[in-house]
Short mmCIF file of N, CA and C in Angstrom, two decimals:
data_model
loop_
_atom_site.label_atom_id
_atom_site.label_comp_id
_atom_site.label_asym_id
_atom_site.label_seq_id
_atom_site.Cartn_x
_atom_site.Cartn_y
_atom_site.Cartn_z
N MET A 203 -3.63 34.66 -32.00
CA MET A 203 -3.92 33.34 -32.51
C MET A 203 -3.97 32.38 -31.33
N TRP A 204 -4.99 31.53 -31.32
CA TRP A 204 -5.11 30.52 -30.29
C TRP A 204 -4.91 29.16 -30.93
N ILE A 205 -4.19 28.28 -30.27
CA ILE A 205 -3.98 26.92 -30.78
C ILE A 205 -4.43 25.94 -29.73
N GLN A 206 -5.18 24.95 -30.17
CA GLN A 206 -5.67 23.91 -29.27
C GLN A 206 -5.40 22.57 -29.96
N GLY A 207 -4.92 21.61 -29.23
CA GLY A 207 -4.68 20.29 -29.81
C GLY A 207 -5.33 19.21 -28.97
N GLU A 208 -5.73 18.15 -29.63
CA GLU A 208 -6.28 16.99 -28.94
C GLU A 208 -5.57 15.76 -29.47
N LEU A 209 -4.99 15.00 -28.59
CA LEU A 209 -4.35 13.75 -28.98
C LEU A 209 -5.13 12.61 -28.34
N GLY A 210 -5.10 11.47 -28.97
CA GLY A 210 -5.86 10.34 -28.47
C GLY A 210 -7.26 10.39 -29.03
N PRO A 211 -8.15 9.53 -28.56
CA PRO A 211 -9.50 9.49 -29.12
C PRO A 211 -10.18 10.84 -28.99
N CYS A 212 -10.69 11.34 -30.11
CA CYS A 212 -11.38 12.62 -30.11
C CYS A 212 -12.82 12.42 -29.70
N SER A 213 -13.35 13.38 -29.00
CA SER A 213 -14.73 13.32 -28.57
C SER A 213 -15.65 13.33 -29.79
N THR A 214 -16.58 12.39 -29.87
CA THR A 214 -17.47 12.32 -31.03
C THR A 214 -18.62 13.29 -30.94
N ASP A 215 -18.71 14.07 -29.86
CA ASP A 215 -19.78 15.06 -29.78
C ASP A 215 -19.36 16.39 -30.41
N ARG A 216 -18.13 16.47 -30.90
CA ARG A 216 -17.66 17.67 -31.58
C ARG A 216 -17.98 17.57 -33.06
N PRO A 217 -18.51 18.62 -33.67
CA PRO A 217 -18.84 18.57 -35.09
C PRO A 217 -17.64 18.28 -35.98
N MET A 218 -16.43 18.65 -35.55
CA MET A 218 -15.24 18.47 -36.38
C MET A 218 -14.74 17.02 -36.39
N THR A 219 -15.32 16.14 -35.62
CA THR A 219 -14.76 14.80 -35.51
C THR A 219 -15.57 13.73 -36.24
N THR A 220 -16.67 14.08 -36.83
CA THR A 220 -17.48 13.10 -37.52
C THR A 220 -17.96 13.63 -38.86
N GLY A 221 -18.33 12.74 -39.75
CA GLY A 221 -18.98 13.13 -40.99
C GLY A 221 -18.08 13.44 -42.16
N PHE A 222 -16.76 13.31 -42.02
CA PHE A 222 -15.87 13.64 -43.14
C PHE A 222 -16.10 12.76 -44.35
N ALA A 223 -16.42 11.49 -44.14
CA ALA A 223 -16.57 10.54 -45.24
C ALA A 223 -17.62 10.99 -46.25
N GLN A 224 -18.64 11.69 -45.81
CA GLN A 224 -19.69 12.11 -46.73
C GLN A 224 -19.21 13.14 -47.75
N TYR A 225 -18.08 13.80 -47.50
CA TYR A 225 -17.58 14.83 -48.40
C TYR A 225 -16.48 14.35 -49.35
N PHE A 226 -15.99 13.12 -49.14
CA PHE A 226 -14.89 12.60 -49.95
C PHE A 226 -15.20 11.18 -50.40
N GLU A 227 -15.24 10.96 -51.71
CA GLU A 227 -15.51 9.62 -52.23
C GLU A 227 -14.44 8.62 -51.81
N SER A 228 -13.23 9.10 -51.58
CA SER A 228 -12.11 8.21 -51.26
C SER A 228 -12.06 7.79 -49.79
N ILE A 229 -12.95 8.32 -48.96
CA ILE A 229 -12.97 7.99 -47.53
C ILE A 229 -14.26 7.27 -47.20
N SER A 230 -14.16 6.04 -46.67
CA SER A 230 -15.38 5.34 -46.27
C SER A 230 -15.65 5.51 -44.78
N ASP A 231 -14.60 5.61 -43.98
CA ASP A 231 -14.75 5.79 -42.54
C ASP A 231 -13.52 6.56 -42.06
N PHE A 232 -13.75 7.54 -41.22
CA PHE A 232 -12.63 8.36 -40.78
C PHE A 232 -12.88 8.89 -39.37
N PRO A 233 -12.53 8.10 -38.36
CA PRO A 233 -12.56 8.63 -37.01
C PRO A 233 -11.19 9.24 -36.69
N PRO A 234 -11.07 10.59 -36.70
CA PRO A 234 -9.77 11.19 -36.45
C PRO A 234 -9.25 10.88 -35.05
N ALA A 235 -7.95 10.65 -34.95
CA ALA A 235 -7.31 10.39 -33.66
C ALA A 235 -6.77 11.67 -33.04
N SER A 236 -6.52 12.69 -33.88
CA SER A 236 -5.95 13.95 -33.39
C SER A 236 -6.57 15.13 -34.12
N LEU A 237 -6.69 16.21 -33.38
CA LEU A 237 -7.15 17.48 -33.95
C LEU A 237 -6.17 18.57 -33.57
N LEU A 238 -5.91 19.46 -34.50
CA LEU A 238 -5.18 20.69 -34.21
C LEU A 238 -6.09 21.82 -34.67
N ILE A 239 -6.44 22.69 -33.76
CA ILE A 239 -7.35 23.79 -34.06
C ILE A 239 -6.60 25.10 -33.84
N ALA A 240 -6.51 25.90 -34.89
CA ALA A 240 -5.88 27.22 -34.79
C ALA A 240 -6.95 28.27 -35.09
N THR A 241 -7.09 29.24 -34.20
CA THR A 241 -8.09 30.28 -34.34
C THR A 241 -7.40 31.64 -34.42
N TRP A 242 -7.75 32.40 -35.44
CA TRP A 242 -7.28 33.77 -35.58
C TRP A 242 -8.48 34.64 -35.25
N ASP A 243 -8.44 35.32 -34.12
CA ASP A 243 -9.57 36.08 -33.62
C ASP A 243 -9.29 37.58 -33.73
N GLY A 244 -10.09 38.28 -34.52
CA GLY A 244 -9.96 39.73 -34.62
C GLY A 244 -8.68 40.19 -35.28
N VAL A 245 -8.31 39.60 -36.40
CA VAL A 245 -7.07 39.96 -37.11
C VAL A 245 -7.32 41.20 -37.95
N GLY A 246 -6.49 42.22 -37.75
CA GLY A 246 -6.59 43.45 -38.54
C GLY A 246 -5.95 43.27 -39.90
N SER A 247 -6.14 44.27 -40.77
CA SER A 247 -5.53 44.19 -42.10
C SER A 247 -4.01 44.30 -41.98
N TYR A 248 -3.32 44.35 -43.08
CA TYR A 248 -1.87 44.21 -43.11
C TYR A 248 -1.11 45.10 -42.15
N ASN A 249 -1.60 46.31 -41.92
CA ASN A 249 -0.86 47.19 -41.01
C ASN A 249 -1.47 47.20 -39.61
N ASN A 250 -2.12 46.09 -39.24
CA ASN A 250 -2.65 45.87 -37.91
C ASN A 250 -3.78 46.81 -37.51
N ASN A 251 -4.52 47.33 -38.47
CA ASN A 251 -5.71 48.12 -38.14
C ASN A 251 -6.70 47.24 -37.40
N THR A 252 -7.39 47.81 -36.44
CA THR A 252 -8.35 47.03 -35.67
C THR A 252 -9.78 47.51 -35.85
N TYR A 253 -10.01 48.53 -36.70
CA TYR A 253 -11.39 48.99 -36.89
C TYR A 253 -12.19 48.02 -37.75
N SER A 254 -11.55 47.20 -38.55
CA SER A 254 -12.23 46.09 -39.23
C SER A 254 -11.31 44.88 -39.11
N THR A 255 -11.89 43.79 -38.65
CA THR A 255 -11.08 42.60 -38.36
C THR A 255 -11.71 41.36 -38.97
N ASN A 256 -10.91 40.33 -39.11
CA ASN A 256 -11.36 39.03 -39.59
C ASN A 256 -11.14 37.99 -38.50
N THR A 257 -12.10 37.07 -38.39
CA THR A 257 -11.98 35.95 -37.47
C THR A 257 -12.19 34.68 -38.26
N PHE A 258 -11.20 33.77 -38.19
CA PHE A 258 -11.29 32.52 -38.94
C PHE A 258 -10.55 31.42 -38.19
N GLN A 259 -10.76 30.20 -38.63
CA GLN A 259 -10.21 29.05 -37.92
C GLN A 259 -9.79 27.98 -38.93
N CYS A 260 -8.76 27.24 -38.57
CA CYS A 260 -8.29 26.11 -39.35
C CYS A 260 -8.27 24.89 -38.43
N VAL A 261 -8.87 23.79 -38.88
CA VAL A 261 -8.88 22.56 -38.11
C VAL A 261 -8.21 21.48 -38.95
N LEU A 262 -7.19 20.85 -38.41
CA LEU A 262 -6.55 19.71 -39.05
C LEU A 262 -6.96 18.48 -38.26
N ALA A 263 -7.60 17.54 -38.94
CA ALA A 263 -8.01 16.28 -38.32
C ALA A 263 -7.26 15.15 -39.01
N THR A 264 -6.70 14.23 -38.23
CA THR A 264 -5.93 13.13 -38.81
C THR A 264 -6.07 11.88 -37.96
N ASP A 265 -5.93 10.75 -38.65
CA ASP A 265 -5.84 9.47 -37.93
C ASP A 265 -4.45 8.87 -38.12
N GLY A 266 -3.53 9.66 -38.66
CA GLY A 266 -2.17 9.21 -38.93
C GLY A 266 -1.98 8.76 -40.37
N VAL A 267 -3.07 8.51 -41.07
CA VAL A 267 -3.03 8.11 -42.48
C VAL A 267 -3.80 9.12 -43.32
N ILE A 268 -5.03 9.36 -42.94
CA ILE A 268 -5.89 10.32 -43.62
C ILE A 268 -5.82 11.65 -42.87
N SER A 269 -5.70 12.74 -43.62
CA SER A 269 -5.68 14.07 -43.01
C SER A 269 -6.65 14.98 -43.77
N VAL A 270 -7.49 15.65 -43.02
CA VAL A 270 -8.49 16.56 -43.58
C VAL A 270 -8.31 17.93 -42.92
N VAL A 271 -8.41 18.98 -43.72
CA VAL A 271 -8.35 20.34 -43.22
C VAL A 271 -9.71 20.98 -43.44
N VAL A 272 -10.18 21.67 -42.40
CA VAL A 272 -11.42 22.42 -42.49
C VAL A 272 -11.09 23.88 -42.17
N PHE A 273 -11.47 24.77 -43.08
CA PHE A 273 -11.33 26.20 -42.84
C PHE A 273 -12.72 26.74 -42.50
N LEU A 274 -12.81 27.50 -41.43
CA LEU A 274 -14.08 28.11 -41.01
C LEU A 274 -13.89 29.62 -40.98
N TYR A 275 -14.75 30.32 -41.69
CA TYR A 275 -14.65 31.77 -41.80
C TYR A 275 -15.85 32.39 -41.08
N ALA A 276 -15.65 32.81 -39.83
CA ALA A 276 -16.75 33.27 -38.99
C ALA A 276 -17.14 34.72 -39.29
N ASP A 277 -16.18 35.60 -39.38
CA ASP A 277 -16.48 37.03 -39.52
C ASP A 277 -15.39 37.67 -40.36
N ILE A 278 -15.72 38.01 -41.59
CA ILE A 278 -14.75 38.60 -42.51
C ILE A 278 -15.19 40.02 -42.81
N GLN A 279 -14.38 41.01 -42.37
CA GLN A 279 -14.75 42.42 -42.52
C GLN A 279 -13.84 43.18 -43.48
N TRP A 280 -12.69 42.65 -43.78
CA TRP A 280 -11.80 43.36 -44.71
C TRP A 280 -11.27 42.40 -45.77
N ALA A 281 -11.06 42.97 -46.96
CA ALA A 281 -10.56 42.18 -48.09
C ALA A 281 -9.23 42.70 -48.60
N MET A 282 -8.87 43.92 -48.16
CA MET A 282 -7.60 44.49 -48.61
C MET A 282 -7.12 45.49 -47.57
N ALA A 283 -5.84 45.78 -47.63
CA ALA A 283 -5.26 46.77 -46.73
C ALA A 283 -5.79 48.15 -47.09
N ASP A 284 -5.76 49.08 -46.14
CA ASP A 284 -6.21 50.43 -46.46
C ASP A 284 -5.20 51.11 -47.37
N SER A 285 -5.55 52.27 -47.89
CA SER A 285 -4.72 52.93 -48.93
C SER A 285 -3.33 53.28 -48.44
N GLN A 286 -3.12 53.49 -47.14
CA GLN A 286 -1.78 53.83 -46.66
C GLN A 286 -0.84 52.63 -46.65
N SER A 287 -1.40 51.42 -46.55
CA SER A 287 -0.51 50.27 -46.49
C SER A 287 -0.53 49.46 -47.78
N ARG A 288 -1.32 49.91 -48.77
CA ARG A 288 -1.35 49.22 -50.05
C ARG A 288 -0.02 49.33 -50.75
N GLY A 289 0.16 48.46 -51.70
CA GLY A 289 1.34 48.63 -52.52
C GLY A 289 1.97 47.36 -53.01
N SER A 290 1.57 46.19 -52.52
CA SER A 290 2.24 44.97 -52.99
C SER A 290 2.08 44.82 -54.49
N GLY A 291 0.93 45.19 -55.02
CA GLY A 291 0.72 45.08 -56.44
C GLY A 291 0.64 46.42 -57.12
N SER A 292 0.39 47.47 -56.37
CA SER A 292 0.18 48.77 -56.98
C SER A 292 1.40 49.68 -56.85
N GLY A 293 2.49 49.14 -56.38
CA GLY A 293 3.71 49.92 -56.30
C GLY A 293 3.62 51.08 -55.32
N GLY A 294 2.75 50.96 -54.33
CA GLY A 294 2.62 52.02 -53.33
C GLY A 294 1.83 53.21 -53.81
N SER A 295 1.17 53.09 -54.97
CA SER A 295 0.45 54.22 -55.54
C SER A 295 -0.84 54.52 -54.81
N GLY A 296 -1.32 53.60 -53.98
CA GLY A 296 -2.61 53.78 -53.32
C GLY A 296 -3.77 53.34 -54.19
N LEU A 297 -3.49 52.93 -55.42
CA LEU A 297 -4.54 52.43 -56.30
C LEU A 297 -4.69 50.94 -56.12
N SER A 298 -5.91 50.47 -56.31
CA SER A 298 -6.20 49.05 -56.15
C SER A 298 -5.55 48.21 -57.23
N ASP A 299 -5.07 47.07 -56.85
CA ASP A 299 -4.50 46.09 -57.77
C ASP A 299 -4.94 44.73 -57.26
N VAL A 300 -5.03 43.76 -58.16
CA VAL A 300 -5.49 42.43 -57.77
C VAL A 300 -4.67 41.86 -56.62
N ASN A 301 -3.37 42.18 -56.56
CA ASN A 301 -2.52 41.63 -55.51
C ASN A 301 -2.74 42.29 -54.15
N ASP A 302 -3.53 43.37 -54.10
CA ASP A 302 -3.83 44.02 -52.84
C ASP A 302 -4.94 43.31 -52.08
N PHE A 303 -5.76 42.51 -52.77
CA PHE A 303 -6.87 41.82 -52.13
C PHE A 303 -6.39 40.55 -51.44
N ALA A 304 -7.09 40.19 -50.39
CA ALA A 304 -6.76 38.96 -49.66
C ALA A 304 -7.10 37.74 -50.52
N ALA A 305 -6.35 36.69 -50.30
CA ALA A 305 -6.61 35.41 -50.97
C ALA A 305 -6.79 34.35 -49.90
N VAL A 306 -7.62 33.39 -50.19
CA VAL A 306 -7.84 32.29 -49.28
C VAL A 306 -7.48 31.01 -50.01
N GLY A 307 -6.67 30.20 -49.38
CA GLY A 307 -6.25 28.94 -49.98
C GLY A 307 -5.04 28.42 -49.26
N PHE A 308 -4.41 27.40 -49.82
CA PHE A 308 -3.22 26.85 -49.19
C PHE A 308 -2.38 26.11 -50.21
N ARG A 309 -1.15 25.88 -49.85
CA ARG A 309 -0.19 25.19 -50.70
C ARG A 309 0.26 23.93 -49.98
N ASN A 310 0.31 22.83 -50.71
CA ASN A 310 0.78 21.59 -50.12
C ASN A 310 2.22 21.29 -50.52
N GLY A 311 2.92 22.28 -51.05
CA GLY A 311 4.29 22.11 -51.49
C GLY A 311 4.38 21.86 -52.99
N ILE A 312 3.28 21.48 -53.60
CA ILE A 312 3.26 21.19 -55.03
C ILE A 312 2.26 22.07 -55.76
N GLU A 313 1.07 22.18 -55.21
CA GLU A 313 0.03 22.97 -55.86
C GLU A 313 -0.58 23.94 -54.87
N PHE A 314 -1.19 25.00 -55.43
CA PHE A 314 -1.87 25.99 -54.61
C PHE A 314 -3.34 25.94 -54.97
N ASP A 315 -4.21 25.88 -53.99
CA ASP A 315 -5.64 25.86 -54.22
C ASP A 315 -6.24 27.12 -53.63
N GLU A 316 -6.89 27.91 -54.48
CA GLU A 316 -7.52 29.15 -54.04
C GLU A 316 -9.02 28.95 -53.98
N ASN A 317 -9.64 29.51 -52.97
CA ASN A 317 -11.09 29.49 -52.90
C ASN A 317 -11.65 30.56 -53.83
N PRO A 318 -12.87 30.33 -54.35
CA PRO A 318 -13.49 31.35 -55.20
C PRO A 318 -13.59 32.68 -54.47
N GLY A 319 -13.36 33.76 -55.20
CA GLY A 319 -13.42 35.09 -54.60
C GLY A 319 -12.07 35.63 -54.19
N SER A 320 -11.04 34.76 -54.16
CA SER A 320 -9.70 35.23 -53.81
C SER A 320 -9.27 36.34 -54.76
N TYR A 321 -8.55 37.29 -54.23
CA TYR A 321 -8.02 38.45 -54.96
C TYR A 321 -9.12 39.38 -55.47
N THR A 322 -10.34 39.28 -54.91
CA THR A 322 -11.42 40.18 -55.27
C THR A 322 -12.15 40.60 -54.00
N GLU A 323 -13.03 41.59 -54.12
CA GLU A 323 -13.85 41.99 -52.97
C GLU A 323 -14.80 40.89 -52.54
N ASP A 324 -15.06 39.91 -53.43
CA ASP A 324 -15.96 38.81 -53.10
C ASP A 324 -15.45 37.97 -51.93
N ILE A 325 -14.18 38.09 -51.60
CA ILE A 325 -13.63 37.34 -50.46
C ILE A 325 -14.33 37.74 -49.17
N LEU A 326 -14.93 38.93 -49.14
CA LEU A 326 -15.68 39.37 -47.96
C LEU A 326 -16.87 38.46 -47.67
N HIS A 327 -17.32 37.71 -48.66
CA HIS A 327 -18.51 36.87 -48.51
C HIS A 327 -18.16 35.38 -48.40
N ILE A 328 -16.90 35.06 -48.17
CA ILE A 328 -16.52 33.65 -48.08
C ILE A 328 -17.23 32.94 -46.93
N ASN A 329 -17.63 33.69 -45.92
CA ASN A 329 -18.35 33.08 -44.80
C ASN A 329 -19.78 32.71 -45.17
N LEU A 330 -20.24 33.10 -46.34
CA LEU A 330 -21.57 32.74 -46.81
C LEU A 330 -21.53 31.59 -47.81
N THR A 331 -20.32 31.11 -48.13
CA THR A 331 -20.17 30.08 -49.15
C THR A 331 -19.50 28.84 -48.56
N SER A 332 -19.41 27.80 -49.37
CA SER A 332 -18.81 26.54 -48.90
C SER A 332 -18.61 25.61 -50.08
N ASN A 333 -17.70 24.66 -49.95
CA ASN A 333 -17.59 23.61 -50.95
C ASN A 333 -18.33 22.35 -50.50
N ILE A 334 -18.93 22.39 -49.31
CA ILE A 334 -19.66 21.22 -48.81
C ILE A 334 -21.08 21.57 -48.39
N ALA A 335 -21.60 22.69 -48.86
CA ALA A 335 -22.98 23.13 -48.59
C ALA A 335 -23.24 23.40 -47.11
N VAL A 336 -22.20 23.78 -46.36
CA VAL A 336 -22.35 24.21 -44.97
C VAL A 336 -21.68 25.58 -44.89
N SER A 337 -22.47 26.64 -44.87
CA SER A 337 -21.89 27.99 -44.87
C SER A 337 -20.79 28.11 -43.85
N VAL A 338 -19.77 28.84 -44.17
CA VAL A 338 -18.55 29.13 -43.43
C VAL A 338 -17.49 28.04 -43.54
N MET A 339 -17.82 26.82 -43.98
CA MET A 339 -16.87 25.70 -43.97
C MET A 339 -16.35 25.36 -45.36
N TRP A 340 -15.03 25.25 -45.46
CA TRP A 340 -14.37 24.77 -46.67
C TRP A 340 -13.50 23.58 -46.26
N THR A 341 -13.68 22.42 -46.90
CA THR A 341 -13.04 21.18 -46.46
C THR A 341 -12.19 20.58 -47.57
N PHE A 342 -10.99 20.10 -47.18
CA PHE A 342 -10.04 19.53 -48.14
C PHE A 342 -9.34 18.33 -47.51
N ARG A 343 -9.09 17.29 -48.33
CA ARG A 343 -8.24 16.18 -47.90
C ARG A 343 -6.84 16.50 -48.38
N VAL A 344 -5.86 16.45 -47.45
CA VAL A 344 -4.52 16.95 -47.77
C VAL A 344 -3.40 15.95 -47.51
N ASP A 345 -3.71 14.66 -47.38
CA ASP A 345 -2.66 13.71 -47.03
C ASP A 345 -1.94 13.14 -48.24
N GLY A 346 -2.43 13.34 -49.42
CA GLY A 346 -1.78 12.80 -50.61
C GLY A 346 -1.00 13.86 -51.35
N ILE A 347 -0.49 13.49 -52.51
CA ILE A 347 0.25 14.44 -53.34
C ILE A 347 -0.69 15.51 -53.86
N ASN A 348 -1.91 15.12 -54.22
CA ASN A 348 -2.90 16.07 -54.72
C ASN A 348 -3.89 16.45 -53.62
N ILE A 349 -4.33 17.67 -53.65
CA ILE A 349 -5.35 18.14 -52.72
C ILE A 349 -6.70 17.65 -53.24
N GLU A 350 -7.49 17.03 -52.38
CA GLU A 350 -8.82 16.58 -52.75
C GLU A 350 -9.83 17.56 -52.15
N ILE A 351 -10.65 18.12 -52.99
CA ILE A 351 -11.62 19.12 -52.55
C ILE A 351 -12.89 18.41 -52.09
N GLY A 352 -13.35 18.75 -50.90
CA GLY A 352 -14.60 18.19 -50.39
C GLY A 352 -15.77 18.61 -51.24
N ASP A 353 -16.79 17.79 -51.27
CA ASP A 353 -17.95 18.10 -52.09
C ASP A 353 -19.18 17.43 -51.53
N VAL A 354 -20.30 18.05 -51.75
CA VAL A 354 -21.61 17.47 -51.45
C VAL A 354 -22.32 17.35 -52.79
N ASP A 355 -22.95 16.23 -53.04
CA ASP A 355 -23.71 16.06 -54.27
C ASP A 355 -25.06 16.73 -54.11
N GLU A 356 -25.13 17.98 -54.56
CA GLU A 356 -26.38 18.74 -54.44
C GLU A 356 -27.52 18.08 -55.20
N CYS A 357 -27.20 17.32 -56.25
CA CYS A 357 -28.23 16.67 -57.06
C CYS A 357 -28.89 15.51 -56.32
N ALA A 358 -28.24 14.98 -55.30
CA ALA A 358 -28.79 13.85 -54.56
C ALA A 358 -29.99 14.25 -53.71
N ASP A 359 -30.12 15.52 -53.39
CA ASP A 359 -31.24 16.01 -52.58
C ASP A 359 -32.22 16.74 -53.47
N SER A 360 -33.35 16.14 -53.74
CA SER A 360 -34.43 16.73 -54.55
C SER A 360 -33.94 17.20 -55.91
N ASN A 361 -33.03 16.43 -56.51
CA ASN A 361 -32.50 16.74 -57.83
C ASN A 361 -31.90 18.15 -57.89
N GLY A 362 -31.40 18.65 -56.73
CA GLY A 362 -30.79 19.98 -56.67
C GLY A 362 -31.78 21.10 -56.88
N GLY A 363 -33.07 20.77 -56.91
CA GLY A 363 -34.09 21.78 -57.20
C GLY A 363 -34.36 21.92 -58.68
N CYS A 364 -33.61 21.17 -59.49
CA CYS A 364 -33.78 21.22 -60.95
C CYS A 364 -35.07 20.49 -61.34
N THR A 365 -35.81 21.06 -62.29
CA THR A 365 -37.05 20.40 -62.72
C THR A 365 -36.79 19.24 -63.67
N GLN A 366 -35.61 19.20 -64.31
CA GLN A 366 -35.30 18.08 -65.21
C GLN A 366 -33.96 17.45 -64.86
N SER A 367 -32.87 17.86 -65.47
CA SER A 367 -31.58 17.21 -65.25
C SER A 367 -30.70 18.02 -64.32
N CYS A 368 -29.93 17.32 -63.47
CA CYS A 368 -29.01 17.95 -62.53
C CYS A 368 -27.65 17.28 -62.68
N SER A 369 -26.60 18.09 -62.85
CA SER A 369 -25.23 17.59 -62.94
C SER A 369 -24.42 18.17 -61.79
N ASN A 370 -23.86 17.30 -60.96
CA ASN A 370 -23.05 17.75 -59.83
C ASN A 370 -21.63 18.08 -60.29
N SER A 371 -21.03 19.09 -59.67
CA SER A 371 -19.61 19.39 -59.85
C SER A 371 -19.09 19.79 -58.48
N VAL A 372 -17.78 19.83 -58.32
CA VAL A 372 -17.21 20.15 -57.02
C VAL A 372 -17.64 21.54 -56.59
N GLY A 373 -18.35 21.61 -55.47
CA GLY A 373 -18.79 22.87 -54.91
C GLY A 373 -19.99 23.49 -55.58
N SER A 374 -20.60 22.80 -56.53
CA SER A 374 -21.71 23.40 -57.24
C SER A 374 -22.54 22.32 -57.95
N PHE A 375 -23.49 22.76 -58.76
CA PHE A 375 -24.27 21.88 -59.61
C PHE A 375 -24.84 22.71 -60.75
N LEU A 376 -25.35 22.04 -61.78
CA LEU A 376 -25.88 22.73 -62.94
C LEU A 376 -27.13 22.02 -63.40
N CYS A 377 -28.19 22.77 -63.59
CA CYS A 377 -29.44 22.22 -64.12
C CYS A 377 -29.40 22.33 -65.64
N SER A 378 -30.01 21.36 -66.31
CA SER A 378 -30.14 21.42 -67.76
C SER A 378 -31.50 20.85 -68.15
N CYS A 379 -31.85 21.08 -69.40
CA CYS A 379 -33.19 20.73 -69.86
C CYS A 379 -33.13 19.74 -71.02
N LEU A 380 -34.19 18.99 -71.16
CA LEU A 380 -34.35 18.04 -72.25
C LEU A 380 -34.60 18.81 -73.54
N PRO A 381 -34.40 18.17 -74.71
CA PRO A 381 -34.70 18.85 -75.98
C PRO A 381 -36.16 19.34 -75.99
N GLY A 382 -36.34 20.54 -76.50
CA GLY A 382 -37.68 21.13 -76.56
C GLY A 382 -37.98 22.01 -75.36
N TYR A 383 -37.05 22.12 -74.41
CA TYR A 383 -37.25 22.94 -73.21
C TYR A 383 -36.09 23.93 -73.08
N LEU A 384 -36.36 25.05 -72.43
CA LEU A 384 -35.33 26.07 -72.16
C LEU A 384 -35.21 26.28 -70.65
N LEU A 385 -33.99 26.50 -70.21
CA LEU A 385 -33.74 26.77 -68.80
C LEU A 385 -34.14 28.20 -68.47
N ASP A 386 -34.96 28.36 -67.45
CA ASP A 386 -35.42 29.67 -67.01
C ASP A 386 -34.27 30.44 -66.36
N THR A 387 -34.48 31.74 -66.17
CA THR A 387 -33.44 32.58 -65.56
C THR A 387 -33.16 32.20 -64.11
N ASP A 388 -34.07 31.43 -63.46
CA ASP A 388 -33.80 30.99 -62.09
C ASP A 388 -32.75 29.89 -62.04
N GLY A 389 -32.36 29.37 -63.22
CA GLY A 389 -31.33 28.34 -63.29
C GLY A 389 -31.80 26.96 -62.86
N LEU A 390 -33.09 26.82 -62.54
CA LEU A 390 -33.63 25.56 -62.04
C LEU A 390 -34.77 25.00 -62.88
N THR A 391 -35.60 25.88 -63.39
CA THR A 391 -36.86 25.50 -64.04
C THR A 391 -36.69 25.37 -65.54
N CYS A 392 -37.24 24.28 -66.10
CA CYS A 392 -37.26 24.09 -67.55
C CYS A 392 -38.65 24.39 -68.06
N ASN A 393 -38.73 25.26 -69.05
CA ASN A 393 -40.01 25.64 -69.66
C ASN A 393 -40.04 25.15 -71.09
N ALA A 394 -41.22 24.70 -71.54
CA ALA A 394 -41.37 24.25 -72.93
C ALA A 394 -41.12 25.42 -73.87
N ARG A 395 -40.40 25.13 -74.95
CA ARG A 395 -40.17 26.18 -75.97
C ARG A 395 -41.49 26.49 -76.65
N ALA A 396 -41.64 27.74 -76.97
CA ALA A 396 -42.86 28.15 -77.69
C ALA A 396 -42.82 27.54 -79.10
N GLN A 397 -43.92 27.02 -79.54
CA GLN A 397 -44.03 26.44 -80.89
C GLN A 397 -44.57 27.50 -81.83
N TYR A 398 -43.89 27.73 -82.93
CA TYR A 398 -44.35 28.73 -83.91
C TYR A 398 -44.77 28.05 -85.16
#
C-alpha cells in the first residue's frame, strides 16, 4: 500500500482536485485544501495469492468542512478467495457462499454503503461502472452523519438517450413512454402501440 498526502493548496491540474460540485447538489464550490491518496497495488486474495491481483485507490479530499471520498478501481482480477482459503461463509467446506465474495463499500460509523455487485462475481466488473458516469470512479460525500452518494444527471445530456421521458436516479436513469407507446427492449426507444 502506498500513501501520499498533500497539505495546503492542492494543485488544480490534478483531476482529483476539481469538479466535485457537479456530483453533489449540496456543494456549490469545493476547492479541497488537502488530499490523502492511498493506493493498493497488486493485492492478492485473502491468502496472499499473487497469480490474480487487484489494484485500487482511495482519495480523500477535504477543505476542513466538506469531505469527499473517491474510490478508483483500476484492475480487479479476483472476487473471492480460492477454495483452499474459503470458509468465512461456507464453514471451510470449499463451497461458494455469499460471504466468500469481496464487497466494496465503507462504513461511516452509523451506516454501511455497498456498491452494486458486492458479494457477487459482478464485483469483478466494478472498474467498468460508476455512480458519476466516469468508469472506475465511485464518489461519496462523507462529512455529515449520512453518506451522500455522488450522481450525474444522465437525463440532462440528450435526455439520457430516451426518445420520450427520462427520470434520473442516483447512479442510473430510467426511460418511460407516454400513453399509447411501449418501451422497446433497448430501454430507450418508445414505439407506438399497435392499433387493433
